[in-house]
XYZ file of C-alpha atoms in Angstrom:
95
model
C 98.335 106.130 90.043
C 100.045 104.119 92.762
C 100.081 105.831 96.118
C 102.596 105.146 98.869
C 100.786 104.782 102.170
C 102.307 104.286 105.609
C 100.350 103.094 108.612
C 101.540 103.179 112.174
C 100.352 101.243 115.213
C 101.697 101.967 118.665
C 99.625 99.454 120.632
C 100.221 95.784 119.747
C 96.631 94.726 120.403
C 94.576 92.753 117.891
C 91.714 95.210 118.338
C 93.961 97.946 116.949
C 95.927 95.929 114.415
C 93.163 93.867 112.782
C 91.151 96.814 111.373
C 94.329 98.639 110.387
C 95.614 95.632 108.458
C 92.236 94.975 106.844
C 92.317 98.508 105.411
C 95.980 98.092 104.419
C 95.195 94.839 102.590
C 92.288 96.526 100.768
C 94.495 99.451 99.686
C 97.234 97.062 98.518
C 94.663 95.126 96.479
C 93.814 98.413 94.711
C 97.465 98.753 93.724
C 98.693 101.097 96.419
C 102.029 100.466 98.105
C 101.299 100.026 101.818
C 103.739 99.499 104.672
C 102.956 99.251 108.373
C 105.249 100.460 111.148
C 104.536 98.701 114.410
C 106.009 97.277 117.613
C 107.757 93.906 117.510
C 104.779 92.324 119.251
C 102.546 93.021 116.244
C 104.741 91.305 113.651
C 102.915 87.967 113.761
C 99.558 89.636 113.161
C 100.979 91.575 110.187
C 102.416 88.346 108.755
C 99.019 86.632 109.033
C 97.401 89.479 107.106
C 100.175 89.511 104.514
C 100.928 93.190 105.129
C 104.408 94.538 104.502
C 105.793 95.916 107.729
C 108.774 97.153 109.670
C 109.101 96.992 113.428
C 110.570 99.629 115.709
C 111.234 97.554 118.819
C 109.259 96.050 121.644
C 106.906 98.245 123.646
C 105.812 95.687 126.218
C 107.802 93.840 128.839
C 108.789 90.305 127.713
C 106.199 88.531 129.868
C 103.379 90.611 128.340
C 103.875 88.947 124.962
C 103.070 85.621 126.637
C 100.008 87.138 128.272
C 98.792 88.624 124.988
C 99.159 85.241 123.283
C 97.211 83.613 126.098
C 94.477 86.245 125.947
C 94.189 85.869 122.172
C 93.272 82.203 122.637
C 90.626 82.964 125.287
C 86.899 83.330 124.662
C 85.681 86.773 123.661
C 84.208 87.455 127.122
C 87.304 86.232 128.961
C 89.542 88.256 126.666
C 87.592 91.473 127.226
C 87.528 90.958 130.989
C 91.234 90.117 131.138
C 92.303 92.977 128.869
C 90.206 95.514 130.776
C 91.835 94.551 134.081
C 95.334 94.480 132.581
C 94.868 97.844 130.884
C 93.578 99.432 134.088
C 96.410 98.034 136.204
C 99.190 98.935 133.773
C 98.098 102.271 132.371
C 95.290 103.845 134.352
C 96.088 103.010 137.986
C 99.765 104.127 137.866
C 98.771 107.552 136.546
């Protein structure tokens, strides 16, 4: 029996998208119909995983996409340090 499965990601971060798409790819390999709904910024990651997807618009300011690309090319340590500071400044400090 083929199941129809929808996944949704609200944060366009590889740490959120990579495991989600790995599970989606596994389910699709079993014959399930899987579609991801995600922000525009996650489209390239979905394409790399070969997951069917639809986007619902950008959630980050335009310059953040450049920063995410830059962080993705950084070493693991540099990425974690950078992302922690960015996350704190954008989401935690303003609250």
